[in-house]
Amino acid sequence: MGIVIDPAMAVGYLLALIRAIAWVMIIPPFATRSIPTRIKLGLATALTLGVGDGLREQAVSLDAADLIMAAGTQVAIGVTMGFIGVVIFAALQAAGGILDLFGGFAMAQVFDPQSGVSTSLFGRFYNLLATTLLFVIGGHLLLVRGFLRSFDAVPAMGLPTGSLAHVLMDDVALLVLAAIEIAAPLLAALFLADVALGLLSRAAPEMHVFVLGLPVKILLTLTLTGLALPLLPGAVSTLTDRIVHDGLTVVGLG
């Protein structure tokens, strides 16, 4: 007696798996190189088991052209929702880059094994800290829950693009605004330090203010960064909520 597989169910699970793989390969923190590919595929498969049966109710023809179109739609949905997370989560690394620029660390670059590129010291530090906080506050579960909710809107044969451009523009603007807001207190202190050093150079021209200024700004940056760390969990939580909200908005559930 052979095993009978319902074609509609098989197609439903396949489409769900395609969307899940596309999302897991893009969304932080799951997309980092520190997580092996087989673990990502396992996570995508686990997500599919819970929602794949819902796609069988969608009328997807078994014609090759329709299947390719439906698969492309699932890839587009997964990549779009993941890219929103990339854009918004980059605000924390951008804030670290701003601190490096004004705090005197911009010349020091470190290799980021997760992205495969060189990045600034505080940019890398903020990225690692944000990833840790995301798991500590349960933000990764919120991201997964938001992704699973996207299957409620499920356009198997068409991606709603009406709000896509608007959402992406808002997220890019949020990236810049959030990076500035996170780094603003430290930037204000560094600006006041520059003013103080400028006044000192006028009062005592014989002092080598440029030689003195660099270690002072480095010490000030390290001290203020330590004092500002308690504010980061709130920022990570807010950005995570925005990722979920915008991702659901794109698929018509926001």
XYZ file of N, CA, C and O in Angstrom, residues 82-247:
664
model
N 11.923 40.601 5.704
C 13.267 40.549 6.262
C 14.038 41.832 6.048
O 14.761 42.295 6.937
N 13.873 42.438 4.872
C 14.605 43.671 4.565
C 14.157 44.812 5.463
O 14.970 45.670 5.841
N 12.876 44.838 5.809
C 12.400 45.853 6.753
C 13.145 45.723 8.073
O 13.558 46.724 8.680
N 13.342 44.496 8.526
C 14.101 44.283 9.749
C 15.544 44.734 9.625
O 16.111 45.322 10.549
N 16.152 44.486 8.478
C 17.535 44.907 8.254
C 17.660 46.423 8.324
O 18.566 46.966 8.969
N 16.739 47.120 7.666
C 16.794 48.574 7.613
C 16.632 49.181 9.008
O 17.412 50.043 9.431
N 15.625 48.704 9.749
C 15.355 49.289 11.059
C 16.441 48.916 12.064
O 16.903 49.754 12.844
N 16.891 47.667 12.043
C 17.898 47.221 13.000
C 19.242 47.891 12.743
O 20.076 47.991 13.647
N 19.463 48.351 11.509
C 20.719 49.031 11.186
C 20.847 50.363 11.904
O 21.941 50.938 11.940
N 19.751 50.879 12.477
C 19.810 52.153 13.188
C 20.781 52.086 14.361
O 21.496 53.062 14.647
N 20.836 50.950 15.047
C 21.735 50.820 16.197
C 23.195 50.830 15.763
O 24.033 51.479 16.389
N 23.498 50.124 14.679
C 24.873 50.133 14.186
C 25.237 51.507 13.647
O 26.380 51.953 13.795
N 24.269 52.194 13.024
C 24.529 53.550 12.540
C 24.809 54.498 13.695
O 25.664 55.388 13.594
N 24.087 54.322 14.821
C 24.345 55.151 15.998
C 25.765 54.932 16.507
O 26.469 55.886 16.875
N 26.212 53.675 16.508
C 27.591 53.400 16.903
C 28.589 54.014 15.953
O 29.641 54.517 16.379
N 28.275 54.007 14.651
C 29.161 54.641 13.677
C 29.282 56.137 13.893
O 30.361 56.725 13.715
N 28.181 56.775 14.284
C 28.215 58.210 14.568
C 29.115 58.496 15.765
O 29.901 59.450 15.761
N 29.014 57.664 16.795
C 29.870 57.849 17.968
C 31.334 57.650 17.615
O 32.212 58.364 18.122
N 31.623 56.679 16.757
C 33.003 56.479 16.323
C 33.539 57.707 15.614
O 34.701 58.090 15.792
N 32.695 58.327 14.801
C 33.131 59.481 14.018
C 33.453 60.672 14.910
O 34.481 61.333 14.734
N 32.597 60.936 15.887
C 32.783 62.114 16.735
C 33.634 61.829 17.964
O 34.112 62.766 18.600
N 33.812 60.544 18.307
C 34.580 60.221 19.504
C 36.029 59.882 19.242
O 36.781 59.630 20.184
N 36.445 59.865 17.980
C 37.840 59.619 17.667
C 38.182 58.173 17.388
O 39.363 57.816 17.354
N 37.161 57.319 17.157
C 37.409 55.908 16.888
C 37.234 55.550 15.420
O 37.316 54.378 15.056
N 36.971 56.544 14.594
C 36.618 56.255 13.202
C 37.761 55.592 12.440
O 37.529 54.848 11.486
N 38.997 55.878 12.827
C 40.138 55.301 12.109
C 40.354 53.827 12.435
O 41.054 53.128 11.715
N 39.768 53.363 13.545
C 39.928 51.965 13.948
C 38.782 51.149 13.369
O 37.622 51.409 13.649
N 39.110 50.183 12.550
C 38.111 49.309 11.932
C 38.370 47.870 12.362
O 39.511 47.451 12.514
N 37.289 47.127 12.570
C 37.395 45.713 12.924
C 36.586 44.902 11.919
O 35.630 45.399 11.328
N 37.001 43.668 11.727
C 36.287 42.792 10.797
C 35.081 42.187 11.491
O 35.194 41.617 12.581
N 33.936 42.323 10.852
C 32.692 41.782 11.389
C 32.444 40.413 10.738
O 32.073 40.345 9.566
N 32.646 39.322 11.456
C 32.456 37.999 10.837
C 31.003 37.705 10.497
O 30.725 36.825 9.690
N 30.063 38.412 11.110
C 28.656 38.152 10.830
C 28.230 38.693 9.478
O 27.424 38.082 8.780
N 28.775 39.868 9.106
C 28.412 40.461 7.824
C 29.498 40.305 6.770
O 29.250 40.501 5.584
N 30.727 39.964 7.198
C 31.813 39.778 6.255
C 32.468 41.055 5.784
O 33.184 41.044 4.789
N 32.231 42.171 6.484
C 32.819 43.449 6.101
C 33.465 44.079 7.330
O 33.212 43.674 8.471
N 34.277 45.104 7.082
C 34.886 45.842 8.184
C 33.915 46.895 8.693
O 33.201 47.529 7.910
N 33.884 47.072 9.990
C 32.975 48.045 10.589
C 33.695 48.758 11.718
O 34.773 48.352 12.149
N 33.087 49.844 12.200
C 33.698 50.634 13.263
C 33.529 49.926 14.607
O 32.703 49.018 14.760
N 34.299 50.379 15.595
C 34.313 49.700 16.886
C 32.956 49.768 17.575
O 32.392 48.745 17.971
N 32.432 50.972 17.714
C 31.160 51.119 18.408
C 30.004 50.608 17.553
O 28.981 50.171 18.089
N 30.136 50.673 16.241
C 29.114 50.088 15.395
C 29.007 48.592 15.635
O 27.909 48.039 15.751
N 30.144 47.932 15.715
C 30.171 46.491 16.001
C 29.673 46.206 17.412
O 28.907 45.269 17.640
N 30.082 47.045 18.366
C 29.669 46.852 19.758
C 28.156 46.991 19.901
O 27.496 46.163 20.547
N 27.584 48.028 19.307
C 26.145 48.238 19.389
C 25.387 47.114 18.692
O 24.308 46.710 19.137
N 25.936 46.615 17.593
C 25.278 45.526 16.880
C 25.223 44.260 17.729
O 24.172 43.602 17.822
N 26.342 43.903 18.352
C 26.382 42.715 19.203
C 25.492 42.889 20.429
O 24.766 41.968 20.827
N 25.531 44.081 21.022
C 24.723 44.322 22.212
C 23.231 44.288 21.880
O 22.425 43.728 22.631
N 22.868 44.864 20.736
C 21.463 44.856 20.330
C 20.976 43.439 20.059
O 19.843 43.078 20.413
N 21.829 42.615 19.440
C 21.456 41.218 19.195
C 21.254 40.470 20.504
O 20.290 39.697 20.659
N 22.146 40.695 21.461
C 22.006 40.051 22.768
C 20.725 40.486 23.462
O 19.971 39.655 24.003
N 20.466 41.794 23.455
C 19.261 42.314 24.105
C 17.997 41.803 23.423
O 16.976 41.595 24.083
N 18.066 41.612 22.107
C 16.898 41.119 21.376
C 16.479 39.747 21.908
O 15.283 39.474 22.087
N 17.462 38.880 22.181
C 17.143 37.568 22.719
C 16.745 37.657 24.194
O 15.877 36.913 24.655
N 17.361 38.561 24.935
C 17.065 38.676 26.369
C 15.631 39.119 26.604
O 14.926 38.588 27.476
N 15.152 40.100 25.830
C 13.802 40.627 26.030
C 12.745 39.825 25.261
O 11.555 40.177 25.287
N 13.154 38.762 24.578
C 12.207 37.951 23.839
C 11.783 38.562 22.517
O 10.754 38.168 21.953
N 12.585 39.476 21.986
C 12.236 40.117 20.716
C 12.245 39.151 19.555
O 11.480 39.317 18.598
N 13.099 38.113 19.622
C 13.137 37.137 18.524
C 11.819 36.371 18.422
O 11.371 36.034 17.325
N 11.179 36.133 19.573
C 9.873 35.468 19.553
C 8.803 36.377 18.949
O 7.902 35.908 18.244
N 8.918 37.668 19.223
C 7.977 38.621 18.641
C 8.140 38.689 17.132
O 7.147 38.763 16.389
N 9.380 38.633 16.654
C 9.618 38.621 15.214
C 9.023 37.376 14.563
O 8.390 37.453 13.507
N 9.220 36.220 15.201
C 8.671 34.974 14.663
C 7.147 35.019 14.666
O 6.496 34.622 13.689
N 6.563 35.536 15.751
C 5.098 35.615 15.826
C 4.547 36.536 14.745
O 3.524 36.248 14.114
N 5.234 37.651 14.519
C 4.798 38.555 13.462
C 4.895 37.925 12.082
O 4.015 38.111 11.238
N 5.976 37.165 11.858
C 6.109 36.490 10.569
C 5.009 35.453 10.369
O 4.433 35.349 9.276
N 4.701 34.683 11.405
C 3.652 33.676 11.277
C 2.287 34.317 11.018
O 1.450 33.752 10.303
N 2.084 35.501 11.569
C 0.811 36.197 11.310
C 0.685 36.610 9.855
O -0.430 36.801 9.356
N 1.814 36.759 9.165
C 1.742 37.164 7.763
C 1.024 36.125 6.916
O 0.514 36.446 5.842
N 0.971 34.878 7.392
C 0.284 33.839 6.636
C -1.238 33.992 6.696
O -1.953 33.346 5.937
N -1.720 34.853 7.619
C -3.154 35.121 7.650
C -3.594 35.939 6.438
O -4.752 35.893 6.028
N -2.648 36.725 5.898
C -2.979 37.546 4.732
C -2.574 36.898 3.437
O -3.011 37.291 2.385
N -1.680 36.072 3.506
C -1.171 35.121 2.507
C -1.401 35.339 1.066
O -1.537 34.377 0.485
N -1.267 36.303 0.409
C -1.578 36.333 -1.012
C -0.663 35.384 -1.762
O 0.478 35.698 -2.033
N -1.125 34.203 -2.026
C -0.269 33.193 -2.655
C 0.077 33.543 -4.087
O 1.072 33.088 -4.617
N -0.756 34.333 -4.741
C -0.516 34.652 -6.146
C -0.320 36.144 -6.384
O -0.336 36.608 -7.503
N -0.149 36.918 -5.316
C 0.030 38.350 -5.539
C 0.471 39.060 -4.281
O -0.072 38.823 -3.205
N 1.470 39.916 -4.373
C 1.981 40.668 -3.238
C 1.368 42.057 -3.231
O 1.482 42.783 -4.218
N 0.701 42.472 -2.144
C 0.150 43.824 -2.090
C 1.268 44.858 -2.035
O 2.052 44.886 -1.093
N 1.363 45.695 -3.044
C 2.470 46.651 -3.137
C 2.028 48.085 -2.873
O 2.823 48.998 -2.989
N 0.761 48.280 -2.526
C 0.275 49.635 -2.346
C 1.010 50.390 -1.250
O 1.319 51.572 -1.390
N 1.287 49.709 -0.126
C 1.925 50.377 1.010
C 3.416 50.113 1.084
O 4.080 50.618 1.988
N 3.966 49.318 0.164
C 5.367 48.913 0.261
C 6.311 50.097 0.177
O 7.196 50.270 1.019
N 6.140 50.942 -0.847
C 7.037 52.089 -1.021
C 6.936 53.040 0.160
O 7.956 53.547 0.653
N 5.713 53.260 0.633
C 5.525 54.174 1.774
C 6.207 53.635 3.024
O 6.873 54.380 3.762
N 6.047 52.329 3.268
C 6.650 51.726 4.460
C 8.168 51.785 4.391
O 8.835 52.131 5.375
N 8.745 51.473 3.237
C 10.205 51.487 3.112
C 10.765 52.892 3.270
O 11.812 53.086 3.902
N 10.068 53.888 2.727
C 10.527 55.274 2.891
C 10.473 55.680 4.359
O 11.393 56.341 4.870
N 9.397 55.308 5.047
C 9.299 55.629 6.471
C 10.389 54.932 7.272
O 10.942 55.500 8.226
N 10.717 53.697 6.893
C 11.734 52.956 7.639
C 13.131 53.528 7.431
O 13.944 53.559 8.359
N 13.423 53.989 6.221
C 14.718 54.630 5.979
C 14.828 55.922 6.790
O 15.869 56.220 7.392
N 13.728 56.683 6.820
C 13.717 57.904 7.636
C 13.870 57.561 9.118
O 14.572 58.253 9.868
N 13.223 56.457 9.550
C 13.346 56.024 10.940
C 14.771 55.611 11.259
O 15.260 55.857 12.371
N 15.465 54.984 10.319
C 16.859 54.585 10.530
C 17.709 55.794 10.898
O 18.449 55.782 11.881
N 17.584 56.839 10.113
C 18.385 58.048 10.360
C 17.985 58.695 11.683
O 18.834 59.065 12.506
N 16.658 58.830 11.896
C 16.176 59.494 13.112
C 16.545 58.712 14.362
O 17.018 59.293 15.352
N 16.360 57.394 14.327
C 16.674 56.579 15.504
C 18.166 56.586 15.804
O 18.571 56.637 16.974
N 19.000 56.537 14.775
C 20.449 56.575 14.996
C 20.868 57.873 15.666
O 21.680 57.881 16.596
N 20.279 58.984 15.210
C 20.611 60.279 15.808
C 20.093 60.362 17.239
O 20.780 60.866 18.142
N 18.871 59.855 17.476
C 18.304 59.910 18.825
C 19.125 59.069 19.810
O 19.340 59.469 20.952
N 19.572 57.899 19.378
C 20.358 57.037 20.265
C 21.705 57.675 20.592
O 22.187 57.611 21.728
N 22.302 58.305 19.599
C 23.634 58.891 19.805
C 23.588 60.330 20.292
O 24.629 60.871 20.682
N 22.406 60.966 20.293
C 22.312 62.408 20.582
C 22.892 62.814 21.934
O 23.640 63.802 22.012
N 22.564 62.125 23.061
C 23.143 62.564 24.350
C 24.669 62.555 24.351
O 25.309 63.469 24.880
N 25.245 61.532 23.755
C 26.700 61.458 23.716
C 27.281 62.503 22.780
O 28.345 63.079 23.062
N 26.603 62.759 21.670
C 27.080 63.783 20.748
C 27.042 65.153 21.399
O 27.951 65.978 21.182
N 26.006 65.424 22.193
C 25.921 66.708 22.886
C 27.082 66.873 23.866
O 27.691 67.948 23.953
N 27.401 65.807 24.594
C 28.519 65.873 25.538
C 29.851 66.060 24.816
O 30.715 66.834 25.263
N 30.020 65.386 23.685
C 31.262 65.548 22.918
C 31.366 66.945 22.334
O 32.464 67.516 22.250
N 30.228 67.502 21.928
C 30.246 68.881 21.424
C 30.662 69.852 22.525
O 31.476 70.771 22.297
N 30.116 69.665 23.724
C 30.499 70.531 24.841
C 31.982 70.356 25.183
O 32.659 71.325 25.571
N 32.490 69.133 25.034
C 33.917 68.909 25.278
C 34.760 69.669 24.259
O 35.804 70.242 24.610
N 34.330 69.687 22.993
C 35.055 70.446 21.967
C 35.030 71.933 22.276
O 36.040 72.641 22.093
N 33.875 72.428 22.743
C 33.781 73.843 23.113
C 34.725 74.157 24.271
O 35.444 75.173 24.257
N 34.744 73.277 25.267
C 35.621 73.489 26.415
C 37.090 73.469 26.000
O 37.894 74.297 26.464
N 37.447 72.561 25.117
C 38.834 72.512 24.645
C 39.180 73.738 23.828
O 40.319 74.254 23.888
N 38.207 74.239 23.061
C 38.443 75.464 22.303
C 38.681 76.655 23.217
O 39.587 77.478 22.964
N 37.879 76.777 24.265
C 38.072 77.870 25.229
C 39.414 77.713 25.955
O 40.092 78.710 26.243
N 39.793 76.468 26.241
C 41.076 76.236 26.906
C 42.243 76.640 26.020
O 43.245 77.182 26.500
N 42.088 76.392 24.713
C 43.172 76.775 23.804
C 43.304 78.291 23.711
O 44.415 78.804 23.502
N 42.190 79.010 23.867
C 42.263 80.473 23.867
C 42.865 80.990 25.168
O 43.605 81.979 25.171
N 42.535 80.318 26.280
C 43.046 80.776 27.576
C 44.516 80.402 27.775
O 45.269 81.137 28.419
N 44.924 79.266 27.214
C 46.316 78.814 27.373
C 46.836 78.352 26.024
O 46.852 77.149 25.732
N 47.241 79.294 25.170
C 47.677 78.936 23.808
C 48.884 78.002 23.778
O 49.090 77.291 22.792
N 49.672 78.001 24.849
C 50.880 77.173 24.836
C 50.563 75.691 25.033
O 51.430 74.840 24.804
N 49.351 75.355 25.421
C 48.981 73.952 25.614
C 48.690 73.293 24.268
O 48.147 73.920 23.365
N 49.049 72.048 24.144
C 48.777 71.299 22.933
C 47.370 70.692 23.035
O 47.192 69.544 23.449
N 46.395 71.499 22.667
C 45.003 71.094 22.858
C 44.653 69.900 21.977
O 43.899 69.004 22.379
N 45.191 69.859 20.774
C 44.874 68.740 19.886
C 45.406 67.417 20.440
O 44.772 66.374 20.313
N 46.592 67.470 21.057
C 47.151 66.260 21.667
C 46.342 65.866 22.896
O 46.093 64.678 23.150
N 45.878 66.847 23.651
C 45.098 66.583 24.847
C 43.664 66.173 24.504
O 43.058 65.363 25.206
N 43.136 66.719 23.418
C 41.719 66.520 23.108
C 41.359 65.090 22.764
O 40.298 64.597 23.153
N 42.248 64.393 22.039
C 41.921 63.038 21.598
C 41.713 62.084 22.768
O 40.669 61.417 22.840
N 42.648 61.977 23.729
C 42.389 61.070 24.860
C 41.211 61.511 25.726
O 40.505 60.658 26.270
N 40.992 62.818 25.837
C 39.853 63.304 26.622
C 38.540 62.857 25.984
O 37.620 62.374 26.664
N 38.439 62.998 24.664
C 37.204 62.610 23.977
C 37.004 61.100 24.003
O 35.872 60.613 24.118
N 38.101 60.343 23.905
C 37.982 58.887 23.986
C 37.484 58.467 25.372
O 36.573 57.621 25.497
N 38.070 59.056 26.418
C 37.636 58.742 27.780
C 36.182 59.140 27.995
O 35.399 58.387 28.595
N 35.809 60.307 27.491
C 34.432 60.777 27.632
C 33.458 59.866 26.884
O 32.375 59.545 27.392
N 33.849 59.429 25.687
C 32.987 58.544 24.909
C 32.766 57.213 25.615
O 31.642 56.717 25.705
N 33.841 56.623 26.145
C 33.721 55.346 26.848
C 32.860 55.479 28.105
O 32.018 54.620 28.401
N 33.060 56.580 28.842
C 32.301 56.783 30.081
C 30.821 56.974 29.800
O 29.956 56.342 30.417
N 30.516 57.843 28.855
C 29.111 58.134 28.554
C 28.407 56.945 27.904
O 27.210 56.735 28.115
N 29.148 56.176 27.103
C 28.549 54.979 26.517
C 28.131 53.995 27.602
O 27.052 53.392 27.533
N 28.986 53.829 28.609
C 28.626 52.957 29.730
C 27.409 53.456 30.484
O 26.544 52.672 30.883
N 27.310 54.780 30.654
C 26.153 55.345 31.367
C 24.873 55.236 30.554
O 23.773 55.165 31.122
N 25.009 55.228 29.209
C 23.824 55.196 28.348
C 23.337 53.785 28.037
O 22.277 53.624 27.429
N 24.073 52.773 28.441
C 23.687 51.392 28.126
C 22.296 51.005 28.649
O 21.578 50.263 27.971
N 21.869 51.476 29.836
C 20.520 51.107 30.295
C 19.394 51.587 29.380
O 18.266 51.093 29.493
N 19.676 52.529 28.495
C 18.641 53.025 27.591
C 18.450 52.131 26.367
O 17.429 52.235 25.680
N 19.420 51.265 26.099
C 19.363 50.456 24.878
C 18.231 49.421 24.858
O 17.629 49.201 23.808
N 17.920 48.732 25.978
C 16.805 47.771 25.899
C 15.503 48.382 25.417
O 14.775 47.766 24.631
N 15.200 49.603 25.859
C 13.989 50.269 25.398
C 14.030 50.559 23.913
O 13.029 50.398 23.206
N 15.217 50.965 23.424
C 15.351 51.244 21.993
C 15.200 49.976 21.166
O 14.542 49.966 20.128
N 15.801 48.867 21.633
C 15.689 47.596 20.909
C 14.239 47.127 20.882
O 13.740 46.656 19.850
N 13.530 47.264 22.007
C 12.127 46.851 22.067
C 11.275 47.672 21.106
O 10.425 47.129 20.386
N 11.503 48.984 21.075
C 10.732 49.853 20.177
C 10.991 49.508 18.720
O 10.061 49.438 17.904
N 12.252 49.295 18.361
C 12.583 48.956 16.978
C 12.016 47.592 16.581
O 11.579 47.407 15.440
N 12.011 46.638 17.522
C 11.444 45.325 17.221
C 9.948 45.429 16.943
O 9.429 44.816 15.999
N 9.253 46.212 17.765
C 7.820 46.418 17.529
C 7.580 47.057 16.167
O 6.622 46.702 15.466
N 8.451 47.984 15.781
C 8.285 48.645 14.488
C 8.529 47.666 13.340
O 7.835 47.713 12.309
N 9.500 46.764 13.488
C 9.764 45.763 12.452
C 8.523 44.904 12.227
O 8.103 44.661 11.089
N 7.923 44.425 13.323
C 6.740 43.560 13.206
C 5.589 44.327 12.591
O 4.890 43.829 11.698
N 5.360 45.538 13.075
C 4.232 46.342 12.562
C 4.369 46.622 11.081
O 3.427 46.427 10.297
N 5.551 47.054 10.649
C 5.744 47.395 9.241
C 5.702 46.150 8.365
O 5.222 46.195 7.228
N 6.232 45.038 8.872
C 6.170 43.802 8.102
C 4.739 43.357 7.865
O 4.383 42.932 6.746
